[in-house]
PDB file of N, CA and C in Angstrom:
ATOM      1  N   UNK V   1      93.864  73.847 -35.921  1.00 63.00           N
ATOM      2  CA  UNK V   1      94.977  73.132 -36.516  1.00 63.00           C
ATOM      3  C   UNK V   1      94.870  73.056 -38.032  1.00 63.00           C
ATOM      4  N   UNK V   2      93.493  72.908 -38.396  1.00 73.00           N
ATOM      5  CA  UNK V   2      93.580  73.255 -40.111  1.00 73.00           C
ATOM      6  C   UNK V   2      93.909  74.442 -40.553  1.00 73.00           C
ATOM      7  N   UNK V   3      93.865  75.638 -39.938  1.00 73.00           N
ATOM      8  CA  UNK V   3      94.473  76.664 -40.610  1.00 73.00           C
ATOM      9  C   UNK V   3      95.668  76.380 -41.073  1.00 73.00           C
ATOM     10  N   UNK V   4      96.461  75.712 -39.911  1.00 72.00           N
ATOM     11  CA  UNK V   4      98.331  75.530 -39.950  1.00 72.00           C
ATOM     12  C   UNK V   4      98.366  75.227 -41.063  1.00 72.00           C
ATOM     13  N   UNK V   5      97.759  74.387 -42.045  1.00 75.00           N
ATOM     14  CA  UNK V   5      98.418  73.367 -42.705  1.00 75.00           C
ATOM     15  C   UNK V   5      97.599  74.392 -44.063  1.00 75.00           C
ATOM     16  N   UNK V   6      96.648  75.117 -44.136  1.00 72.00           N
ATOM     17  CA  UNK V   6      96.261  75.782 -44.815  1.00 72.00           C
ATOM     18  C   UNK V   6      97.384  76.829 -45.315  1.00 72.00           C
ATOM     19  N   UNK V   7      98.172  77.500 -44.195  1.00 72.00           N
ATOM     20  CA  UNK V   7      99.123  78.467 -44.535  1.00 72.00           C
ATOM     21  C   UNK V   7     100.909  77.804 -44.508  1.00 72.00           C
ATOM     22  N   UNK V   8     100.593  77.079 -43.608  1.00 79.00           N
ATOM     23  CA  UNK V   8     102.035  76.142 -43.719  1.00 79.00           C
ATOM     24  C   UNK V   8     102.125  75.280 -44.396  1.00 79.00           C
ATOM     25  N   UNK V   9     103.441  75.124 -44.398  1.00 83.00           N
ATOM     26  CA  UNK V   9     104.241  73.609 -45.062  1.00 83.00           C
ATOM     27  C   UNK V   9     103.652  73.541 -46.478  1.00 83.00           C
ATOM     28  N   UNK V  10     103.421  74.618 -47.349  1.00 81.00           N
ATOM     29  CA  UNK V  10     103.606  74.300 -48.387  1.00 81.00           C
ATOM     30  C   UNK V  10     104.725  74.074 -49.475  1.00 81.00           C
ATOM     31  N   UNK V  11     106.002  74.237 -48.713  1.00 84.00           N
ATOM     32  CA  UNK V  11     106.976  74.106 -49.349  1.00 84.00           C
ATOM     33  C   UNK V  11     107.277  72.504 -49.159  1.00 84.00           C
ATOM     34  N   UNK V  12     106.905  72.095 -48.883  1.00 89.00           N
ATOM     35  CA  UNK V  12     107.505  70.355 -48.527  1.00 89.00           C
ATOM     36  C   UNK V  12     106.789  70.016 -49.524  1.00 89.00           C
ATOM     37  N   UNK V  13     107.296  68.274 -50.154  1.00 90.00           N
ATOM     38  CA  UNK V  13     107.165  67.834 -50.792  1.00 90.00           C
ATOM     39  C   UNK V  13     106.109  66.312 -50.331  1.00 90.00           C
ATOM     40  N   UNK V  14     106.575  66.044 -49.103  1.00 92.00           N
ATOM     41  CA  UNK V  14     105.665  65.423 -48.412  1.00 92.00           C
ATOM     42  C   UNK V  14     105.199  65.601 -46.611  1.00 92.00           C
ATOM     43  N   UNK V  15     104.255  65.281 -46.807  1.00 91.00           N
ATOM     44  CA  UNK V  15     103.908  65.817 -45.004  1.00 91.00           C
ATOM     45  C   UNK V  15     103.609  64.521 -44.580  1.00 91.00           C
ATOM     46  N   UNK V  16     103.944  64.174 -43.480  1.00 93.00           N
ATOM     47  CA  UNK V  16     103.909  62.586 -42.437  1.00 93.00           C
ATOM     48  C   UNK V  16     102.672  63.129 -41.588  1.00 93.00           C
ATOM     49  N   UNK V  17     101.814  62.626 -40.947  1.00 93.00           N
ATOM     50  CA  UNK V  17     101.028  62.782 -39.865  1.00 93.00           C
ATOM     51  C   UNK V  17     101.361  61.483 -39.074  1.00 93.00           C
ATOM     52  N   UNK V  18     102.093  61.765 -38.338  1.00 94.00           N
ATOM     53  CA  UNK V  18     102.286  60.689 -37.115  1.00 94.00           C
ATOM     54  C   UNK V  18     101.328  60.130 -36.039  1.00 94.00           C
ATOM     55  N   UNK V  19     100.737  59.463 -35.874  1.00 95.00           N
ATOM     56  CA  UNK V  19      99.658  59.762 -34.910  1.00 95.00           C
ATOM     57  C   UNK V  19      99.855  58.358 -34.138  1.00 95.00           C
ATOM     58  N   UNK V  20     101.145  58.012 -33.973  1.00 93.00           N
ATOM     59  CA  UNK V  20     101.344  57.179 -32.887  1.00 93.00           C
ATOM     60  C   UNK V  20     100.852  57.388 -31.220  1.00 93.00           C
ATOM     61  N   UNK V  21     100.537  58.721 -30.808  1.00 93.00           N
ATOM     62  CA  UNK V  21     100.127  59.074 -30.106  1.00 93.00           C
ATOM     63  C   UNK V  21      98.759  59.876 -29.842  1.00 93.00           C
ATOM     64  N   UNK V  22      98.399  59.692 -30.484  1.00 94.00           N
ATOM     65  CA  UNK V  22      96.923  59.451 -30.629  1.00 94.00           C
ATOM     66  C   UNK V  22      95.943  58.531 -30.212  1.00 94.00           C
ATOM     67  N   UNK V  23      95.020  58.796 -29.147  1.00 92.00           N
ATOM     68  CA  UNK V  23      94.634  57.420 -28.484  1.00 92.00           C
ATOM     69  C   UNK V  23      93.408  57.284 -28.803  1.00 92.00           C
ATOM     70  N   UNK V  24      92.516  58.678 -28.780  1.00 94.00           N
ATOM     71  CA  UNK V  24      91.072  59.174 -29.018  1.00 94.00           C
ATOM     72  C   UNK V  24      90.707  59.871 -29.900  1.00 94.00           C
ATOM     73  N   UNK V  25      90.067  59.536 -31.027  1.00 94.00           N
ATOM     74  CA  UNK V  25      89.425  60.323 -31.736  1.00 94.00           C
ATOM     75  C   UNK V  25      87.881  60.037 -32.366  1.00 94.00           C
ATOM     76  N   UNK V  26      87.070  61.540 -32.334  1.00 94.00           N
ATOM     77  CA  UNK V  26      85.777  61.385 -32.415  1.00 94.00           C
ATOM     78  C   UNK V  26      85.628  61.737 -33.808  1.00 94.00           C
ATOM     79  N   UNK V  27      84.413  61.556 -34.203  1.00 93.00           N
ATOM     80  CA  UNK V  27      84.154  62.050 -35.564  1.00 93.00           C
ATOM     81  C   UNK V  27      83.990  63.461 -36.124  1.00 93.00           C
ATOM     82  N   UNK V  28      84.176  64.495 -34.639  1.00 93.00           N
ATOM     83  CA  UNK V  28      84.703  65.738 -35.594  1.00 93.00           C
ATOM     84  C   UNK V  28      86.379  65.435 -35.742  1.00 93.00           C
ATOM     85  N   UNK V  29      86.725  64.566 -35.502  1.00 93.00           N
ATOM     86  CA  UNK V  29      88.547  64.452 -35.495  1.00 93.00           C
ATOM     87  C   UNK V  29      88.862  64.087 -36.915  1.00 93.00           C
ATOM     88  N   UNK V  30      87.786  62.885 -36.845  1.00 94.00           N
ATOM     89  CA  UNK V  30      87.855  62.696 -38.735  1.00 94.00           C
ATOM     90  C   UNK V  30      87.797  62.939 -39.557  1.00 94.00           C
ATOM     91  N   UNK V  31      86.791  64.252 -39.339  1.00 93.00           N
ATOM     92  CA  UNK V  31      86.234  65.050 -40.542  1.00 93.00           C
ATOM     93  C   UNK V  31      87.375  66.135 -40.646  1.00 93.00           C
ATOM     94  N   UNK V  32      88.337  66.551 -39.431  1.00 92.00           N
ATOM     95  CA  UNK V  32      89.139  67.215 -38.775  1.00 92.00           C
ATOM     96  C   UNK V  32      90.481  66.939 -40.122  1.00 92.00           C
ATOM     97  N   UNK V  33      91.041  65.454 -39.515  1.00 93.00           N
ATOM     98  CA  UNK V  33      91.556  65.039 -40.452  1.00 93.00           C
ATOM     99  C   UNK V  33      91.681  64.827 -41.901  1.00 93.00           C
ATOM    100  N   UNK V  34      90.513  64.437 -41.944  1.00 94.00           N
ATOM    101  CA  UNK V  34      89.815  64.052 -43.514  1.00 94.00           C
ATOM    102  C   UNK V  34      90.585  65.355 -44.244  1.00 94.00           C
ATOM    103  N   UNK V  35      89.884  66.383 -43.794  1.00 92.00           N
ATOM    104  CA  UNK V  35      90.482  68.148 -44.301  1.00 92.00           C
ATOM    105  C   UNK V  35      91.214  68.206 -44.337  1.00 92.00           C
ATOM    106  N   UNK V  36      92.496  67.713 -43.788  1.00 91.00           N
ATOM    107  CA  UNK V  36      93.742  68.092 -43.432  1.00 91.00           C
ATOM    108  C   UNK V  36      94.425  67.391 -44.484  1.00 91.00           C
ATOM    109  N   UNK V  37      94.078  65.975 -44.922  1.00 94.00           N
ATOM    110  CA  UNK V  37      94.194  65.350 -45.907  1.00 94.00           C
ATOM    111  C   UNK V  37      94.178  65.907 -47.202  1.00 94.00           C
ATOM    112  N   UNK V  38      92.887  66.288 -47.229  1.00 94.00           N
ATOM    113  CA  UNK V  38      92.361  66.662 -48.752  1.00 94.00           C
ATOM    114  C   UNK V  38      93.070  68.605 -49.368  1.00 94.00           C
ATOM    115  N   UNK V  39      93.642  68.927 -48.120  1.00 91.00           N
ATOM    116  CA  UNK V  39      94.129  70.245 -48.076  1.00 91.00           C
ATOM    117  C   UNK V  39      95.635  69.957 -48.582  1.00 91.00           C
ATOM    118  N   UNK V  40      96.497  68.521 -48.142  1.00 91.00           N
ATOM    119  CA  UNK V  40      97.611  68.449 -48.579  1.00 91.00           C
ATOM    120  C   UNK V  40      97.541  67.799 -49.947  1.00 91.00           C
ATOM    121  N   UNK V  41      96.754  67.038 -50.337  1.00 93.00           N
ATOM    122  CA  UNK V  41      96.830  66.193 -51.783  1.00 93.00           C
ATOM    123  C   UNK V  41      95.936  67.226 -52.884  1.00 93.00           C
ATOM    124  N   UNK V  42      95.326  68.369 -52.575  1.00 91.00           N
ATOM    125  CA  UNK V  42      95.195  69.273 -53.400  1.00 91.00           C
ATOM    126  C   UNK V  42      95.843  70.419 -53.767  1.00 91.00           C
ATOM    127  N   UNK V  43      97.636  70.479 -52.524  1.00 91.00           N
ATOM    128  CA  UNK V  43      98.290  71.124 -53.224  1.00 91.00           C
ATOM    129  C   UNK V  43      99.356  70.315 -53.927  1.00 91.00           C
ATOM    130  N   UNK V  44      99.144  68.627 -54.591  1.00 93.00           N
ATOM    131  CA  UNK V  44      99.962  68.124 -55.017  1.00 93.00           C
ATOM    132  C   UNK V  44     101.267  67.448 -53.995  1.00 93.00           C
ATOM    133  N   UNK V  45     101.255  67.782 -52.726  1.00 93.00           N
ATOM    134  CA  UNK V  45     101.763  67.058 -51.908  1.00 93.00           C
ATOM    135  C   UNK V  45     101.619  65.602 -51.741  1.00 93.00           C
ATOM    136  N   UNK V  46     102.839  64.728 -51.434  1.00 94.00           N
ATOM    137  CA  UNK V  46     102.503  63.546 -50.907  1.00 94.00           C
ATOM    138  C   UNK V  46     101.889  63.862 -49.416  1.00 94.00           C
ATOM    139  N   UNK V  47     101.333  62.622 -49.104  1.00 95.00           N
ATOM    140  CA  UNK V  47     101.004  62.567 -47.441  1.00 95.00           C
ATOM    141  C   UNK V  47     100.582  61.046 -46.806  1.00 95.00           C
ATOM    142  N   UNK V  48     101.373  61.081 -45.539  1.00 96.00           N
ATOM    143  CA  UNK V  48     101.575  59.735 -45.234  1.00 96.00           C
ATOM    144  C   UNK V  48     100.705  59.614 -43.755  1.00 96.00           C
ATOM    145  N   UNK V  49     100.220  58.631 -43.506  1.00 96.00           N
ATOM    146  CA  UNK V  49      99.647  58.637 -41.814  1.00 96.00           C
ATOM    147  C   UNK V  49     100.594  57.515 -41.230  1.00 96.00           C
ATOM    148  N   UNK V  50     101.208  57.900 -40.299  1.00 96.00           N
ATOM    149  CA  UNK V  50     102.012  56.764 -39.769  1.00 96.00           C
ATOM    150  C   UNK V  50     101.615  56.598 -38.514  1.00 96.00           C
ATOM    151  N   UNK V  51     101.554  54.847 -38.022  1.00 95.00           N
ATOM    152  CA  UNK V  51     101.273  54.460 -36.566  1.00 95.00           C
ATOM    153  C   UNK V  51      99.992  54.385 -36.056  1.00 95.00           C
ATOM    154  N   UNK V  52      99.184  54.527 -36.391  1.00 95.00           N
ATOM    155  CA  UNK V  52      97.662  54.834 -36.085  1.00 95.00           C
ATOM    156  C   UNK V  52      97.528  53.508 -35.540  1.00 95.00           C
ATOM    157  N   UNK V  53      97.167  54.139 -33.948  1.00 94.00           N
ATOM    158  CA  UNK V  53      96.310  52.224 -32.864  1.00 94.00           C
ATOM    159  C   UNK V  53      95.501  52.058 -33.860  1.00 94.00           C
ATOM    160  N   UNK V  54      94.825  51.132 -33.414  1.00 93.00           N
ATOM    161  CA  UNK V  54      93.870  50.052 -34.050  1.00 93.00           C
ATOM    162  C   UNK V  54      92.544  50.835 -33.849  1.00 93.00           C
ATOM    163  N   UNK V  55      92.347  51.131 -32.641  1.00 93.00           N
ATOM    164  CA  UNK V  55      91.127  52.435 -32.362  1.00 93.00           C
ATOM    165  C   UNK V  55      91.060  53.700 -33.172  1.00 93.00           C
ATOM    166  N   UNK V  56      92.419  54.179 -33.819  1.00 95.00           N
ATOM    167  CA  UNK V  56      92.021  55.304 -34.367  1.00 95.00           C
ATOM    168  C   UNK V  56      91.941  54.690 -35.943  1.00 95.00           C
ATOM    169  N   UNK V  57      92.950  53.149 -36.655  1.00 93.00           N
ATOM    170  CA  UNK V  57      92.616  52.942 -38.096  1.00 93.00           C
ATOM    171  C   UNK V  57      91.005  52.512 -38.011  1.00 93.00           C
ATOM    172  N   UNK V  58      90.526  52.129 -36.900  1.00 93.00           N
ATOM    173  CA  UNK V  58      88.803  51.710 -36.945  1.00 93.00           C
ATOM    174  C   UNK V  58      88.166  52.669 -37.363  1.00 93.00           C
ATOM    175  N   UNK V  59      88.411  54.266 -36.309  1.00 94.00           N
ATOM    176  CA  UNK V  59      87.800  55.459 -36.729  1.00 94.00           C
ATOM    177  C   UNK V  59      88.372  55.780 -38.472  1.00 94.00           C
ATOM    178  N   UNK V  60      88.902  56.019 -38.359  1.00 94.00           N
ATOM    179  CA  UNK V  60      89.268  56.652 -39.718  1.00 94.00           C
ATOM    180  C   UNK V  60      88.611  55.563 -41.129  1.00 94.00           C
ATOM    181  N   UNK V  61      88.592  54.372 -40.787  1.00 90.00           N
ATOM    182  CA  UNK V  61      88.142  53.802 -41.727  1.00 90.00           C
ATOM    183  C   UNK V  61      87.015  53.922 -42.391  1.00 90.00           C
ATOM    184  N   UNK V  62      86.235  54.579 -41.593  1.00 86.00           N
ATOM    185  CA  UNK V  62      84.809  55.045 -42.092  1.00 86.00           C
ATOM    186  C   UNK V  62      84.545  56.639 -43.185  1.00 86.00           C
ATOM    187  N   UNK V  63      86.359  56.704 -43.020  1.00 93.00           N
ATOM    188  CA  UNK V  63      86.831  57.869 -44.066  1.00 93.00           C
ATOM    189  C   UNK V  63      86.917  57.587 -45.715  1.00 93.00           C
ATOM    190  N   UNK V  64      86.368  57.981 -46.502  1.00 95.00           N
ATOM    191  CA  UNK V  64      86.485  57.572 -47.866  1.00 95.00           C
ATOM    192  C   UNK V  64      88.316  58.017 -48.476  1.00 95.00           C
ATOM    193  N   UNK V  65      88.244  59.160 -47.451  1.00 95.00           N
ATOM    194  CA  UNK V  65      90.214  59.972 -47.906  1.00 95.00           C
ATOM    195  C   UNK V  65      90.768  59.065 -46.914  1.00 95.00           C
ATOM    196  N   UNK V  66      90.613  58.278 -46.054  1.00 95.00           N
ATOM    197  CA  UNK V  66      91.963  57.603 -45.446  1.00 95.00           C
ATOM    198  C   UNK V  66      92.090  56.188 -46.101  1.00 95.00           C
ATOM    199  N   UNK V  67      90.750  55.883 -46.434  1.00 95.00           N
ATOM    200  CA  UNK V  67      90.558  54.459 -47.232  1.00 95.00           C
ATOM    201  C   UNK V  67      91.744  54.505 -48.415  1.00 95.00           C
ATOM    202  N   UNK V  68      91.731  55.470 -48.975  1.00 95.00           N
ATOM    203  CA  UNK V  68      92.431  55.732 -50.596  1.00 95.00           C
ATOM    204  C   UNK V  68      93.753  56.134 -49.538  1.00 95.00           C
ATOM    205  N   UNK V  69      94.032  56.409 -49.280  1.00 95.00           N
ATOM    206  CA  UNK V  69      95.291  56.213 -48.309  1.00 95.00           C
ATOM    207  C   UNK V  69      95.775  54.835 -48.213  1.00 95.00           C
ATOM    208  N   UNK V  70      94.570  54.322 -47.599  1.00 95.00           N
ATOM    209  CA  UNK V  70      95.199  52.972 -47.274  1.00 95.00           C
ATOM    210  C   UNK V  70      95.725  51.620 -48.599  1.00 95.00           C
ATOM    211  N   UNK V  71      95.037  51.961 -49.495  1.00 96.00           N
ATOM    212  CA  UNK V  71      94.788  51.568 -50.680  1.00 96.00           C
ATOM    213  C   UNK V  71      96.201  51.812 -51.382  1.00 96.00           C
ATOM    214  N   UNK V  72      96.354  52.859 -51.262  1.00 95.00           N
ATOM    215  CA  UNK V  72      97.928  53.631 -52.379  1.00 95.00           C
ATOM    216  C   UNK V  72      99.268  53.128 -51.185  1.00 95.00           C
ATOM    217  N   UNK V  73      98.929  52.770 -49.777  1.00 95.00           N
ATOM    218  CA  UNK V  73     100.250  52.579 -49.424  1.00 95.00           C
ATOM    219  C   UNK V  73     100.926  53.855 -48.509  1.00 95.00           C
ATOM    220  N   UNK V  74     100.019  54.341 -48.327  1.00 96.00           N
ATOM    221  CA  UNK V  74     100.084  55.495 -47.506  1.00 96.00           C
ATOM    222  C   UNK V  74      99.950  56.010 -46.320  1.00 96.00           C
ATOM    223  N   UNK V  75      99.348  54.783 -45.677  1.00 96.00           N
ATOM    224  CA  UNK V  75      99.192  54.134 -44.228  1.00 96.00           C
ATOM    225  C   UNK V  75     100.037  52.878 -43.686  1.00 96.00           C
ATOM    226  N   UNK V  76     101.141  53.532 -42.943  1.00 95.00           N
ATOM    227  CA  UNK V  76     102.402  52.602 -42.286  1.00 95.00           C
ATOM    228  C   UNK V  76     102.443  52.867 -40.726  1.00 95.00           C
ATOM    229  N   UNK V  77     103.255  51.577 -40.633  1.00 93.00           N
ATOM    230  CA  UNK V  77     102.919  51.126 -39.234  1.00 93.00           C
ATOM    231  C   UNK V  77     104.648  52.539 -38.696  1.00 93.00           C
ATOM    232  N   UNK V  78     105.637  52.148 -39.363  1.00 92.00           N
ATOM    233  CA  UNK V  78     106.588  53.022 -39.523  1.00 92.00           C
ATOM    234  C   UNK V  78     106.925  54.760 -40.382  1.00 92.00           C
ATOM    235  N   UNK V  79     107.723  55.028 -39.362  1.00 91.00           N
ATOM    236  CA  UNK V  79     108.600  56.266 -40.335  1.00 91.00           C
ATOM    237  C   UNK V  79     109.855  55.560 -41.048  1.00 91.00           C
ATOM    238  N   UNK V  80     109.952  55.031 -41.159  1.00 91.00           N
ATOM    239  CA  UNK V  80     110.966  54.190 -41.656  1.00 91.00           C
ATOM    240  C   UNK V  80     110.753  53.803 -43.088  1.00 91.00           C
ATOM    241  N   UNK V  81     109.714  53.548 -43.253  1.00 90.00           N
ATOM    242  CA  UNK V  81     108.996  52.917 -44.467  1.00 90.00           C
ATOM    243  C   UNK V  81     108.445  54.423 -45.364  1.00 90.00           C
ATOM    244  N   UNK V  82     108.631  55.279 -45.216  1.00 88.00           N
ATOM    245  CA  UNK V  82     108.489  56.420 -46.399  1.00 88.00           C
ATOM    246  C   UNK V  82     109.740  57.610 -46.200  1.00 88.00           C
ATOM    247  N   UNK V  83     110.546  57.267 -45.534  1.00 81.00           N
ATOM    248  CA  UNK V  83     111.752  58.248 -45.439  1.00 81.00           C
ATOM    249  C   UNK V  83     112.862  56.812 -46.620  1.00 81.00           C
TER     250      UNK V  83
END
């Protein structure tokens, strides 16, 4: 899935990761993510995580790139709130 985002969607201006449906994730998911992160805000893209259970903002919190996410406003409970 990191390739995708390696060769795709570089034409957008911002990318959403929805992960309302997301129930489980391990710590290669984070590091998974983390990349996926640091792959969109180094081509100058915005990027938003929306919906994340409480089990996956626990996991991710131990992320230094989702922290600064969370920090800038970039972690919403909605799609509503960055459209």
């Amino acid at each position: 899935h990191i390739i995708r985002f390696q060769t795709d969607f570089a034409e957008y201006n911002k990318i959403i990761l929805e992960l309302q449906n997301l129930y489980y994730i391990d710590l290669d998911g984070v590091d998974a993510i983390e990349e996926i992160i640091e792959l969109i805000k180094n081509r100058g893209q915005m990027v938003y995580v929306i919906a994340p259970t409480v089990h996956i903002k626990n996991m991710l919190a131990k992320s230094p790139v989702f922290k600064k996410l969370q920090d800038t406003g970039s972690v919403v409970d909605s799609l509503h709130e960055v459209i």
